[in-house]
Short mmCIF file of C-alpha atoms in Angstrom, two decimals:
data_model
loop_
_atom_site.label_atom_id
_atom_site.label_comp_id
_atom_site.label_asym_id
_atom_site.label_seq_id
_atom_site.Cartn_x
_atom_site.Cartn_y
_atom_site.Cartn_z
CA SER D 1 42.83 174.26 41.05
CA SER D 2 39.35 174.03 42.47
CA LEU D 3 35.84 173.14 41.42
CA ALA D 4 32.63 174.50 42.93
CA GLY D 5 34.26 176.51 45.64
CA ASP D 6 36.91 174.79 47.72
CA GLU D 7 36.52 171.22 46.43
CA ARG D 8 39.86 169.92 45.15
CA VAL D 9 40.21 167.85 41.99
CA PRO D 10 41.04 164.28 43.04
CA SER D 11 44.62 163.30 42.26
CA ARG D 12 43.43 160.50 39.99
CA PHE D 13 42.30 163.20 37.53
CA ALA D 14 45.57 165.13 37.59
CA ASP D 15 47.37 163.34 34.72
CA THR D 16 45.51 164.25 31.53
CA SER D 17 47.67 161.90 29.44
CA LYS D 18 46.23 159.03 31.52
CA PRO D 19 42.59 160.09 32.05
CA LEU D 20 41.63 156.74 33.64
CA HIS D 21 44.50 156.74 36.13
CA GLY D 22 43.24 155.62 39.51
CA PHE D 23 40.21 153.79 38.12
CA LYS D 24 39.80 150.02 38.41
CA PHE D 25 37.63 148.12 35.95
CA LEU D 26 36.37 144.58 35.83
CA LEU D 27 36.35 143.27 32.26
CA ILE D 28 33.91 140.40 31.73
CA GLU D 29 34.80 138.86 28.37
CA ASP D 30 35.12 135.30 27.11
CA SER D 31 37.14 136.05 23.95
CA VAL D 32 40.89 136.06 24.67
CA ASP D 33 41.51 138.37 21.70
CA ASN D 34 38.93 140.88 22.97
CA GLN D 35 40.36 140.61 26.49
CA LYS D 36 43.81 141.56 25.22
CA LEU D 37 42.54 144.41 23.05
CA ILE D 38 40.27 145.99 25.66
CA LYS D 39 42.73 145.51 28.51
CA HIS D 40 45.50 147.12 26.45
CA ALA D 41 43.31 150.11 25.56
CA LEU D 42 42.19 150.70 29.15
CA ARG D 43 45.71 150.33 30.55
CA ARG D 44 47.03 152.72 27.91
CA PHE D 45 44.76 155.36 29.45
CA GLY D 46 45.96 154.52 32.95
CA ALA D 47 43.25 152.18 34.22
CA GLU D 48 43.81 149.08 36.29
CA VAL D 49 41.99 146.11 34.73
CA GLU D 50 41.03 142.70 36.07
CA VAL D 51 39.60 140.12 33.66
CA VAL D 52 37.11 137.30 34.19
CA GLU D 53 35.60 135.10 31.50
CA ASN D 54 31.94 135.02 32.48
CA GLY D 55 29.21 136.45 34.67
CA LYS D 56 29.52 133.70 37.28
CA GLU D 57 33.19 134.56 37.84
CA ALA D 58 32.29 138.26 37.97
CA VAL D 59 29.65 137.73 40.66
CA GLU D 60 32.05 135.59 42.71
CA LEU D 61 34.77 138.23 42.47
CA LEU D 62 32.46 141.16 43.19
CA THR D 63 31.08 139.39 46.25
CA ASP D 64 34.47 139.77 47.92
CA ASP D 65 36.05 142.73 46.10
CA HIS D 66 34.16 146.03 46.14
CA SER D 67 37.05 148.15 44.85
CA PHE D 68 35.96 148.36 41.19
CA ASP D 69 34.87 151.67 39.69
CA GLY D 70 33.07 149.95 36.84
CA ALA D 71 32.49 146.76 34.91
CA ILE D 72 32.67 146.26 31.16
CA ARG D 73 31.03 143.36 29.37
CA ASN D 74 29.99 142.45 25.89
CA VAL D 75 26.31 142.40 25.09
CA PRO D 76 25.33 139.64 22.67
CA TYR D 77 22.86 140.62 20.01
CA HIS D 78 20.56 137.77 19.02
CA ILE D 79 18.45 137.97 15.90
#
């Protein structure tokens, strides 16, 4: 199949049962329960997931590893 002329669909999009196959996410989360839940959900859809517990660890990791497609973190809501 093709998109916009001769461009081919990347192979990471080929398996529709695993729409995140080929994507690598950094999960920044301090709650172990949330880590397990989110990691399980992302892996179920085919993603590779690496977990760190805080922003400092994320910055240290991202300084050396530029292979992530995205980062996911919780956003605290203070009242």
